[in-house]
Amino acid sequence: MIIVKDLSHTYQPDSPRPCRALHNVSFTVENGEYIGIVGRSGSGKTTLVQHINRLLRPTSGAVLVDGQDINAPGFPVKEVRRKIGLVFQYPEHQLFEETVFEDVAFGPRNLGYSGSELPGLVSEALSLVGLSFDRYHSRSPFSLSGGEKRRVAIAGILAMKPRVLILDEPTAGLDPQGREAILHRLERLRVEQGLTILMVSHYLEELLPRVDRLLIIKEGSLLLSGTPRDIIKQSRELHGVGMEVPQFVALLQRLEEKGHPVRTDALSVRETVEELMKVMKGKGKGGAI
Amino acid sequence: MITFQDVFFSYPIGKQERLPALRGLSGEIRKGEFLAVLGPNGSGKSTFAKLLNALLVPESGEVHVFGWDTRDSSHLWDIRQAVGMVFQNPENQLVASTIEEDVAFGPENLGLPPKEIQARVEEALRKTGLSGQRRTDIHALSGGEKQLVAIAGVLAMLPSFIIFDEATTMLDSENRAIVLDAVRKLREDHGIGVVLITHRMEEAVLADRILVIGNGEILLQGSPLEVFSLGAKVRSLGLDLPPMLQLAELLRKEGVSLSGTPLTVSEMEGALQL
Ligand SMILES: Nc1ncnc2c1ncn2[C@@H]1O[C@H](COP(=O)(O)OP(=O)(O)OP(=O)(O)O)[C@@H](O)[C@H]1O
Ligand SMILES: Nc1ncnc2c1ncn2[C@@H]1O[C@H](COP(=O)(O)OP(=O)(O)OP(=O)(O)O)[C@@H](O)[C@H]1O
Ligand SMILES: [Mg+2]
Ligand SMILES: [Mg+2]
């Protein structure tokens, strides 16, 4: 379990222009939960998640992992990194080895996996992100395309087999099929291995059908937290943090405005179909059904 | 106008090997046109973009920008000025220490008079909603804010063409809409041509024309309607259908008869005839 308690962070506190990026954020994440984090550009999402694996230290407040304060003096940072993997917003910030193999192997090697275990781990991680081991293992990570870099960065974290996976806008740069496939595999890891996932995204349609809870960050504070079903109904709040609802919700909202008896809290295209079928049946427009 | 003829390009990897990235691309991009370029990861989109403004030159074949051959280095400056690019990773193009200085960097390099530079910077900051943050340190920006500054920097150059290489992927939806709107205005007011490289099909439907690249080749091109009408074929090229068309597809499976190929929410609303 992760407890974030009254977390505040100020960048460059001693400079003439300190930036208060987070104020008094508190929430809890249960083991095995899938949490989505949304909010405007610059609202503090990256700052928040970087505290959870101790890339940043709180200005005040605390982060507890399994009951322990990870910022307590003498607390081993390695312990945090073993449990909690974070995929950076920019993959370039995470890639530094000469080959893809070495890059993906870096984390596990550091955690003490032996040389003979590494090829298996690397190959498994690369296949999770849809990259062929044979084609990519000897490539330089710097000479990859944007989406290929993103995949290697994700693989590098998966290879450490963390119990908590934090992904900071992981789908930026992924092609549509890669995006779906990788998100699907993460969900499977969650079911099979009890992985806890925190994912930052600007695309609600990616989060709605999969997460247990959404956290909305506004100007460094936690504005709202709730199930996707609760949150998607709050169009006004979403609008206030620069978020558009997915197109399928926008469609349902327009139909509702026209007076049709539709629910507007669909979480996926599939649920939208169900909702539309109800309306059409009501109108005797169900076609073959 | 940009024309490209039989363009081949490969990257050296390892000691002797080369990785073919583009294999015989031909076509043209007209002024004022809005072209979306789609294709799976590693298909060659960014490579193609870099060939359009002479960051790379073809191994064989030719690229001409307003008649200038990109291999002719005496026109390098004219070409870079005519074809602006927002990189996939904005960190590669942020050079100055504050937002304002960074946006001014391009126009300053064009050797414009100070008044004109100032006017252009103001306009670019206003268009991207960055006016209030002009003195912010570049290093203190969030991921999305960096993308926005990189976009502002290119807008301030007023090039004849702008290439957005997945340049809005980390923006919130409001900022994405602001940028797309700024792009629309640039086309209307200045006749600027836009090349939008994207993995988001709902953005691609806004274009005049779509170019689909796969494995270094042009696999398909046409209007969004022509391209997405192909349905399953589009998926087989590693793409997806825009969300409203996915919805239409599922509804048809349920036996609903829908007219046309709805690509946007409004079109879907029309097609439903409720
Ligand atoms: N290293 C830094 N030094 C100073 N200020 C910073 C630093 N990093 C971020 N900030 C500021 O802190 C605020 C929050 O930034 P953060 O990166 O957490 O936002 P974000 O929600 O992740 O945004 P995005 O969606 O654009 O990635 C922003 O105003 C940003 O300018
Ligand atoms: N500097 C480089 N050196 C060697 N190979 C490269 C280099 N840059 C790209 N490549 C390779 O060339 C191919 C095309 O890359 P490119 O960046 O053009 O793809 P892309 O379509 O932009 O992909 P993405 O959607 O992931 O951004 C890929 O297989 C990539 O690995
Ligand atoms: Mg961020
Ligand atoms: Mg690219």
XYZ file of C-alpha atoms and ligand atoms in Angstrom:
627
model
C 0.000 0.000 0.000
C 1.134 3.533 -0.789
C 0.107 6.466 1.353
C 0.774 9.982 0.133
C 0.220 12.338 3.008
C 0.049 16.138 2.880
C 2.661 16.119 0.164
C 4.008 19.494 -0.921
C 6.859 20.289 -3.249
C 8.464 23.603 -4.088
C 11.088 23.714 -6.840
C 14.030 26.064 -6.265
C 12.755 27.106 -2.844
C 15.659 29.494 -2.212
C 15.558 31.236 -5.577
C 13.785 34.539 -6.185
C 11.090 32.624 -8.099
C 10.249 29.469 -6.207
C 7.681 27.241 -7.912
C 5.099 25.653 -5.670
C 4.330 22.591 -7.742
C 2.367 20.517 -5.210
C 0.448 21.475 -2.095
C -0.936 19.148 0.491
C -1.770 16.229 -1.721
C -3.082 13.175 0.136
C -4.338 9.847 -1.177
C -3.905 6.120 -0.710
C -3.268 3.407 -3.269
C -4.187 -0.166 -2.350
C -2.149 -3.093 -3.582
C -3.324 -4.180 -7.007
C -5.171 -0.950 -7.723
C -5.041 0.774 -11.115
C -4.978 4.546 -10.719
C -5.212 7.122 -13.500
C -3.763 10.590 -12.964
C -4.953 13.480 -15.106
C -4.618 17.247 -15.169
C -3.499 20.165 -17.284
C 0.057 20.522 -18.572
C 2.092 21.886 -15.681
C -0.430 20.895 -13.007
C 2.080 18.766 -11.085
C 1.504 15.164 -12.269
C 5.147 14.394 -12.989
C 6.230 16.080 -9.778
C 3.731 13.927 -7.888
C 4.676 10.559 -9.344
C 8.400 11.234 -9.048
C 7.936 11.438 -5.289
C 6.525 7.937 -5.172
C 9.812 6.318 -6.155
C 11.938 8.968 -4.473
C 13.270 10.739 -7.518
C 12.074 13.848 -5.704
C 11.924 14.507 -1.984
C 8.973 16.275 -0.387
C 9.312 19.868 0.764
C 6.836 18.765 3.393
C 4.604 15.762 3.899
C 5.402 12.098 3.455
C 5.212 9.074 1.176
C 4.715 5.733 2.921
C 5.237 2.469 1.086
C 4.025 -0.607 2.923
C 3.935 1.428 6.100
C 7.452 2.791 5.818
C 8.423 6.398 5.235
C 10.648 6.186 2.164
C 12.236 9.520 2.996
C 13.208 8.540 6.541
C 16.940 9.013 7.181
C 18.826 5.882 6.226
C 15.917 4.314 4.306
C 17.533 2.395 1.432
C 16.592 3.967 -1.895
C 17.299 0.657 -3.579
C 14.417 -0.858 -1.665
C 12.106 1.758 -3.183
C 13.385 1.257 -6.715
C 13.059 -2.516 -6.417
C 9.391 -2.272 -5.544
C 8.404 0.747 -7.576
C 9.317 1.205 -11.229
C 8.787 4.534 -12.979
C 8.683 5.021 -16.735
C 9.727 8.612 -17.430
C 7.649 11.033 -19.460
C 10.549 11.414 -21.902
C 12.108 8.050 -22.762
C 15.322 9.889 -23.651
C 15.787 10.634 -19.944
C 15.947 6.976 -19.225
C 18.052 5.494 -22.031
C 21.805 5.658 -21.678
C 23.459 2.332 -22.438
C 25.135 1.486 -25.729
C 22.753 -1.243 -26.759
C 19.096 -1.992 -26.235
C 20.092 -5.202 -24.473
C 22.308 -3.404 -21.979
C 19.708 -0.758 -21.434
C 16.927 -3.174 -20.596
C 19.322 -5.320 -18.547
C 20.571 -2.360 -16.532
C 17.813 -2.365 -13.930
C 17.716 -6.118 -13.270
C 21.517 -6.268 -13.159
C 21.496 -3.556 -10.526
C 18.957 -5.482 -8.528
C 21.357 -8.430 -8.421
C 20.015 -10.712 -11.155
C 22.815 -12.887 -12.455
C 24.218 -12.735 -15.981
C 22.570 -15.959 -17.025
C 19.117 -14.724 -16.030
C 19.428 -11.467 -17.973
C 18.786 -12.634 -21.564
C 15.539 -14.258 -20.487
C 14.409 -11.164 -18.619
C 15.346 -8.843 -21.467
C 13.685 -10.948 -24.083
C 10.508 -11.273 -22.030
C 10.387 -7.512 -21.413
C 10.987 -6.693 -25.093
C 8.228 -9.024 -26.154
C 5.830 -7.329 -23.721
C 6.393 -4.077 -25.590
C 6.226 -5.675 -29.015
C 9.904 -5.498 -30.003
C 11.697 -8.477 -31.489
C 14.772 -9.405 -29.437
C 16.720 -10.437 -32.529
C 16.064 -7.244 -34.410
C 16.638 -4.814 -31.579
C 18.960 -6.166 -28.881
C 22.168 -4.907 -30.449
C 20.789 -1.574 -31.681
C 21.837 1.673 -30.031
C 18.878 3.106 -28.095
C 19.757 6.587 -29.390
C 19.317 5.576 -33.012
C 15.761 4.333 -32.548
C 12.562 6.018 -33.680
C 10.512 7.851 -31.048
C 8.063 5.012 -30.527
C 10.819 2.415 -30.443
C 12.592 4.416 -27.715
C 9.360 4.570 -25.750
C 9.009 0.806 -25.963
C 12.579 0.182 -24.818
C 12.084 2.571 -21.897
C 8.968 0.678 -20.805
C 10.745 -2.656 -21.235
C 13.628 -1.486 -19.053
C 11.257 -0.938 -16.158
C 9.198 -4.091 -16.729
C 12.392 -6.151 -16.709
C 12.880 -5.222 -13.050
C 9.538 -6.843 -12.267
C 8.374 -4.090 -9.954
C 5.306 -4.579 -7.778
C 4.208 -1.035 -8.463
C 4.448 0.393 -11.949
C 4.234 4.139 -12.523
C 3.883 5.290 -16.124
C 4.180 8.993 -16.939
C 2.313 9.481 -20.235
C 3.480 6.123 -21.565
C 1.380 6.137 -24.712
C 2.817 9.345 -26.158
C 4.594 8.194 -29.300
C 3.142 4.699 -29.459
C 1.291 3.694 -32.611
C -2.394 2.786 -32.178
C -1.937 -0.972 -32.193
C 1.137 -0.839 -29.969
C -0.749 1.353 -27.533
C -3.636 -1.080 -27.238
C -1.403 -4.132 -27.048
C 0.881 -2.735 -24.363
C -1.969 -1.419 -22.227
C -3.651 -4.795 -22.535
C -0.525 -6.665 -21.439
C -0.135 -4.397 -18.432
C -3.667 -5.222 -17.398
C -2.855 -8.885 -17.691
C 0.220 -8.458 -15.484
C -2.023 -6.806 -12.977
C -4.448 -9.698 -12.930
C -1.780 -12.403 -12.970
C 0.784 -10.843 -10.654
C -1.156 -8.305 -8.626
C 0.767 -5.411 -10.129
C -0.271 -1.976 -8.856
C -0.400 0.614 -11.647
C -0.380 4.406 -11.614
C -0.671 5.939 -15.055
C -0.548 9.589 -16.073
C -2.337 10.406 -19.320
C -3.959 13.268 -21.198
C -6.225 10.838 -23.021
C -9.251 9.948 -20.899
C -10.348 7.239 -23.327
C -7.210 5.296 -22.427
C -7.900 5.420 -18.717
C -11.688 5.162 -18.396
C -12.147 1.510 -19.345
C -9.285 0.198 -17.221
C -8.647 2.172 -14.056
C -10.287 1.719 -10.658
C -9.885 5.340 -9.755
C -8.980 8.643 -11.336
C -7.147 11.444 -9.571
C -7.539 14.917 -11.023
C -4.730 17.313 -10.241
C -5.326 21.018 -10.534
C -2.601 23.586 -9.926
C -0.716 21.278 -7.617
C -3.689 20.111 -5.560
C -5.844 17.037 -5.711
C -9.105 18.411 -7.087
C -11.135 15.231 -7.330
C -10.747 11.524 -6.902
C -13.327 8.955 -7.916
C -14.270 6.016 -10.070
C -14.191 6.628 -13.814
C -17.993 6.462 -13.799
C -18.180 9.256 -11.223
C -15.555 11.407 -12.854
C -16.844 11.205 -16.418
C -20.142 12.682 -15.282
C -18.366 15.783 -14.047
C -17.856 17.450 -17.424
C -17.633 20.884 -15.884
C -14.753 19.971 -13.568
C -13.008 18.161 -16.410
C -13.408 21.168 -18.635
C -11.988 23.313 -15.834
C -8.765 21.321 -15.932
C -8.437 21.494 -19.715
C -9.742 17.992 -20.386
C -12.166 17.127 -23.085
C -14.386 14.097 -22.662
C -13.783 11.316 -25.214
C -15.717 11.618 -28.473
C -18.103 8.812 -27.549
C -19.123 10.647 -24.367
C -19.456 13.910 -26.313
C -21.822 12.114 -28.685
C -23.974 10.780 -25.838
C -24.052 14.226 -24.265
C -25.325 15.746 -27.507
C -28.051 13.128 -27.734
C -29.029 13.809 -24.146
C -29.236 17.527 -24.894
C -31.596 16.702 -27.744
C -33.849 15.027 -25.195
C -32.973 11.366 -25.737
C -32.987 9.245 -22.587
C -29.313 8.189 -22.670
C -26.781 7.724 -19.940
C -23.697 9.791 -20.631
C -21.282 7.891 -18.431
C -20.094 5.298 -20.945
C -16.462 4.290 -20.409
C -15.734 2.841 -23.827
C -16.926 2.715 -27.409
C -18.418 -0.681 -26.597
C -20.530 0.685 -23.755
C -21.630 3.493 -26.041
C -22.949 0.905 -28.467
C -25.035 -0.671 -25.696
C -26.410 2.708 -24.723
C -27.264 3.633 -28.304
C -28.936 0.261 -28.873
C -31.250 0.946 -25.922
C -32.267 4.302 -27.380
C -32.873 2.798 -30.803
C -34.918 -0.068 -29.458
C -36.989 2.496 -27.591
C -37.568 4.211 -30.927
C -38.187 0.996 -32.837
C -34.961 1.527 -34.785
C -33.019 -1.544 -33.878
C -32.537 -2.849 -37.403
C -32.155 -6.608 -37.418
C -32.629 -7.063 -33.707
C 5.627 23.599 -52.966
C 7.674 20.618 -51.846
C 8.262 17.773 -54.263
C 10.006 14.487 -53.607
C 10.950 11.981 -56.244
C 12.039 8.381 -55.694
C 13.576 9.130 -52.322
C 15.687 6.448 -50.687
C 17.363 6.759 -47.334
C 19.141 4.351 -44.989
C 20.919 4.699 -41.647
C 24.227 3.074 -40.805
C 23.841 0.603 -37.953
C 26.713 -1.435 -36.638
C 29.928 -1.635 -38.631
C 28.834 -2.433 -42.151
C 25.118 -2.789 -42.038
C 22.632 -0.175 -43.143
C 19.005 0.006 -42.155
C 16.750 1.052 -45.015
C 14.342 3.658 -43.659
C 12.750 5.072 -46.828
C 12.332 3.136 -50.020
C 11.302 5.126 -53.025
C 8.931 7.836 -51.857
C 7.438 10.178 -54.436
C 4.879 12.929 -54.173
C 4.311 16.572 -53.413
C 3.043 18.846 -50.680
C 1.273 21.993 -51.782
C 1.291 25.353 -50.072
C -1.691 25.798 -47.788
C -2.329 22.067 -47.722
C -2.958 20.156 -44.479
C -1.347 16.754 -44.792
C -1.485 14.101 -42.071
C 1.237 11.452 -42.120
C 0.374 8.167 -40.430
C 2.212 4.907 -39.962
C 3.401 2.490 -37.300
C 6.443 3.044 -35.074
C 9.643 2.850 -37.059
C 7.914 3.141 -40.440
C 9.954 6.181 -41.499
C 7.779 9.217 -40.701
C 10.398 11.246 -38.830
C 13.010 10.346 -41.408
C 10.665 11.581 -44.132
C 10.093 14.819 -42.183
C 13.830 15.435 -41.828
C 14.295 15.002 -45.561
C 11.723 17.719 -46.236
C 13.827 20.426 -44.598
C 17.269 19.163 -45.493
C 18.178 17.905 -42.033
C 18.801 14.759 -44.009
C 19.377 14.472 -47.733
C 18.285 11.560 -49.899
C 20.717 8.782 -50.680
C 19.141 8.628 -54.062
C 16.222 10.536 -55.448
C 15.499 14.219 -54.956
C 13.646 16.593 -52.688
C 12.874 20.118 -53.904
C 11.538 22.957 -51.777
C 10.262 25.801 -53.981
C 12.555 24.411 -56.633
C 15.658 24.299 -54.422
C 17.334 20.916 -54.362
C 17.930 19.941 -50.718
C 21.318 18.478 -51.659
C 22.480 21.903 -52.801
C 23.941 23.341 -49.619
C 23.914 26.884 -50.988
C 20.149 26.903 -50.419
C 20.209 25.237 -47.031
C 19.317 28.468 -45.293
C 16.383 29.220 -47.619
C 15.067 25.700 -47.171
C 15.261 25.732 -43.369
C 13.528 29.075 -43.378
C 10.763 27.822 -45.635
C 10.137 24.554 -43.820
C 9.858 24.777 -40.041
C 9.753 21.678 -37.926
C 8.612 20.859 -34.415
C 10.559 17.786 -33.385
C 9.184 14.663 -31.794
C 11.343 15.481 -28.768
C 11.074 19.239 -28.120
C 14.144 19.146 -25.884
C 16.177 18.866 -29.078
C 15.158 22.333 -30.127
C 14.942 24.414 -26.968
C 18.097 26.478 -26.936
C 17.694 29.620 -24.855
C 17.219 30.044 -21.127
C 13.743 31.597 -20.935
C 10.560 31.007 -22.924
C 10.672 34.448 -24.479
C 14.309 34.166 -25.525
C 13.699 30.762 -26.950
C 10.773 31.900 -29.084
C 12.820 34.918 -30.237
C 15.779 32.758 -31.226
C 14.400 31.756 -34.644
C 13.262 35.219 -35.758
C 16.563 36.691 -34.542
C 18.426 34.240 -36.710
C 16.354 35.332 -39.673
C 17.957 38.758 -39.228
C 14.629 40.561 -38.899
C 14.443 44.098 -37.484
C 13.958 44.150 -33.684
C 10.422 45.517 -33.934
C 9.349 42.713 -36.233
C 11.014 40.149 -33.959
C 9.144 41.493 -30.981
C 5.832 41.487 -32.821
C 6.312 37.899 -33.950
C 7.297 36.706 -30.490
C 4.257 38.399 -28.946
C 1.994 36.842 -31.530
C 3.448 33.352 -31.079
C 3.239 33.585 -27.280
C -0.328 34.813 -27.496
C -1.363 32.042 -29.883
C 0.029 29.360 -27.590
C -1.228 30.957 -24.390
C 2.304 31.427 -23.030
C 2.251 35.228 -22.680
C 1.991 35.059 -18.896
C 5.014 32.808 -18.543
C 7.470 34.546 -20.850
C 10.265 34.830 -18.268
C 9.975 31.237 -17.081
C 13.181 29.256 -17.169
C 13.161 26.569 -19.898
C 14.608 24.032 -17.467
C 11.700 24.531 -15.119
C 9.059 23.495 -17.632
C 6.835 20.450 -17.476
C 6.888 17.945 -20.361
C 3.871 19.421 -22.098
C 4.985 23.007 -21.564
C 8.210 22.198 -23.432
C 6.189 21.022 -26.414
C 4.184 24.220 -26.358
C 7.315 26.402 -26.313
C 8.829 24.451 -29.203
C 5.623 25.036 -31.181
C 5.637 28.753 -30.352
C 9.236 28.966 -31.554
C 8.340 27.602 -34.968
C 5.182 29.697 -35.279
C 7.299 32.826 -34.727
C 9.411 31.958 -37.767
C 6.354 32.118 -40.058
C 7.750 29.482 -42.415
C 5.844 28.498 -45.555
C 5.456 24.951 -44.262
C 5.358 23.625 -40.720
C 5.959 19.996 -39.895
C 4.590 18.845 -36.559
C 6.318 15.573 -35.722
C 4.032 14.213 -33.001
C 4.372 17.648 -31.495
C 1.227 17.709 -29.358
C 1.402 14.251 -27.750
C 1.966 15.586 -24.227
C -0.469 18.474 -24.280
C -3.774 18.499 -22.432
C -6.819 18.521 -24.702
C -7.355 22.241 -24.316
C -3.816 23.072 -25.395
C -4.028 20.546 -28.217
C -7.161 22.306 -29.451
C -5.430 25.690 -29.129
C -2.528 24.507 -31.258
C -4.746 22.931 -33.913
C -6.738 26.141 -34.040
C -3.581 28.230 -34.419
C -2.594 25.937 -37.270
C -5.950 26.445 -38.963
C -5.561 30.225 -38.719
C -2.035 30.099 -40.123
C -3.340 28.264 -43.139
C -6.179 30.713 -43.609
C -4.208 33.906 -42.972
C -0.802 33.039 -44.387
C -1.408 30.040 -46.645
C 1.034 27.977 -44.609
C 1.213 24.289 -45.472
C 1.003 21.873 -42.563
C 2.368 18.360 -42.229
C 1.020 16.662 -39.116
C 2.651 13.395 -38.122
C 0.370 11.691 -35.640
C -0.765 8.393 -34.144
C -4.169 9.830 -33.242
C -6.759 9.057 -35.890
C -9.137 11.716 -34.574
C -6.483 14.299 -35.510
C -5.874 12.757 -38.914
C -9.520 13.221 -39.919
C -8.986 16.995 -39.757
C -6.481 16.901 -42.623
C -7.124 17.516 -46.324
C -5.087 14.493 -47.245
C -3.601 11.503 -45.465
C -0.371 9.777 -46.372
C 0.167 6.344 -44.856
C 3.758 5.159 -44.579
C 4.646 1.566 -43.825
C 8.094 0.057 -43.814
C 9.585 3.042 -45.614
C 7.037 3.151 -48.423
C 3.886 5.102 -49.152
C 1.186 2.490 -48.797
C -1.864 4.606 -49.192
C -2.973 8.159 -49.694
C -6.190 10.049 -50.086
C -8.717 12.144 -48.252
C -9.564 11.024 -44.706
C -12.848 9.716 -46.063
C -11.163 7.705 -48.807
C -8.562 6.284 -46.458
C -10.806 5.391 -43.535
C -13.551 4.000 -45.764
C -11.152 1.126 -46.378
C -11.853 -0.120 -42.841
C -10.099 -3.437 -42.271
C -7.358 -2.547 -44.747
C -6.440 0.466 -42.603
C -6.023 -1.825 -39.606
C -3.862 -4.211 -41.587
C -1.466 -1.304 -42.156
C -0.951 -0.974 -38.407
C -3.375 1.922 -37.964
C -6.777 2.154 -36.398
C -10.095 3.682 -37.321
C -11.109 7.016 -35.809
C -13.279 6.517 -32.712
C -16.581 7.454 -34.391
C -15.944 5.015 -37.195
C -15.143 2.282 -34.669
C -18.490 3.029 -33.103
C -20.226 2.884 -36.484
C -18.571 -0.452 -37.213
C -19.831 -1.966 -33.951
C -23.314 -0.563 -34.449
C -23.492 -2.081 -37.912
C -22.511 -5.421 -36.420
C -25.519 -5.066 -34.168
C -27.631 -4.671 -37.263
C -28.064 -0.914 -37.184
C -28.159 0.608 -40.623
C -26.061 3.759 -40.692
C -25.502 5.986 -43.669
C -22.055 7.023 -44.797
C -18.668 6.972 -43.102
C -18.922 9.133 -39.978
C -15.503 10.489 -38.984
C -16.475 13.137 -36.446
C -18.966 13.444 -33.598
C -21.210 15.694 -35.703
C -21.152 13.288 -38.619
C -21.999 10.438 -36.280
C -24.848 12.385 -34.803
C -26.154 12.957 -38.318
C -25.721 9.331 -39.348
C -27.670 8.048 -36.350
C -30.763 9.985 -37.421
C -32.181 10.016 -33.936
N 12.922 21.175 -12.380
C 12.002 22.122 -12.172
N 12.335 23.311 -11.637
C 11.418 24.275 -11.434
N 10.116 24.142 -11.718
C 9.713 22.976 -12.265
C 10.630 21.907 -12.509
N 9.952 20.872 -13.033
C 8.670 21.280 -13.138
N 8.515 22.543 -12.668
C 7.264 23.306 -12.593
O 6.384 22.628 -11.728
C 5.059 22.614 -12.238
C 4.565 21.188 -12.340
O 5.344 20.499 -13.306
P 5.087 18.971 -13.671
O 6.190 18.560 -14.546
O 4.866 18.217 -12.426
O 3.709 19.094 -14.490
P 2.871 17.959 -15.239
O 1.511 17.957 -14.642
O 3.615 16.709 -15.260
O 2.737 18.595 -16.704
P 2.750 17.885 -18.167
O 1.380 17.344 -18.387
O 3.032 19.029 -19.091
O 3.824 16.867 -18.150
C 5.105 23.351 -13.569
O 4.657 24.664 -13.369
C 6.562 23.367 -13.942
O 6.869 24.531 -14.650
N 19.721 7.810 -36.255
C 19.345 6.581 -36.639
N 20.244 5.591 -36.837
C 19.880 4.361 -37.224
N 18.601 3.995 -37.450
C 17.644 4.927 -37.271
C 17.962 6.249 -36.850
N 16.801 6.945 -36.751
C 15.814 6.093 -37.087
N 16.312 4.871 -37.404
C 15.542 3.699 -37.837
O 14.893 4.039 -39.058
C 13.555 3.562 -39.090
C 12.609 4.733 -39.293
O 12.704 5.597 -38.171
P 11.795 6.892 -38.025
O 12.276 7.629 -36.837
O 11.731 7.610 -39.310
O 10.365 6.201 -37.722
P 8.975 6.864 -37.361
O 7.987 6.444 -38.398
O 9.145 8.310 -37.131
O 8.587 6.091 -36.011
P 7.867 6.596 -34.652
O 6.384 6.503 -34.902
O 8.285 5.577 -33.667
O 8.351 7.961 -34.356
C 13.352 2.823 -37.760
O 13.495 1.448 -37.991
C 14.462 3.333 -36.865
O 14.903 2.328 -35.960
Mg 4.500 15.637 -16.775
Mg 8.996 9.533 -35.445
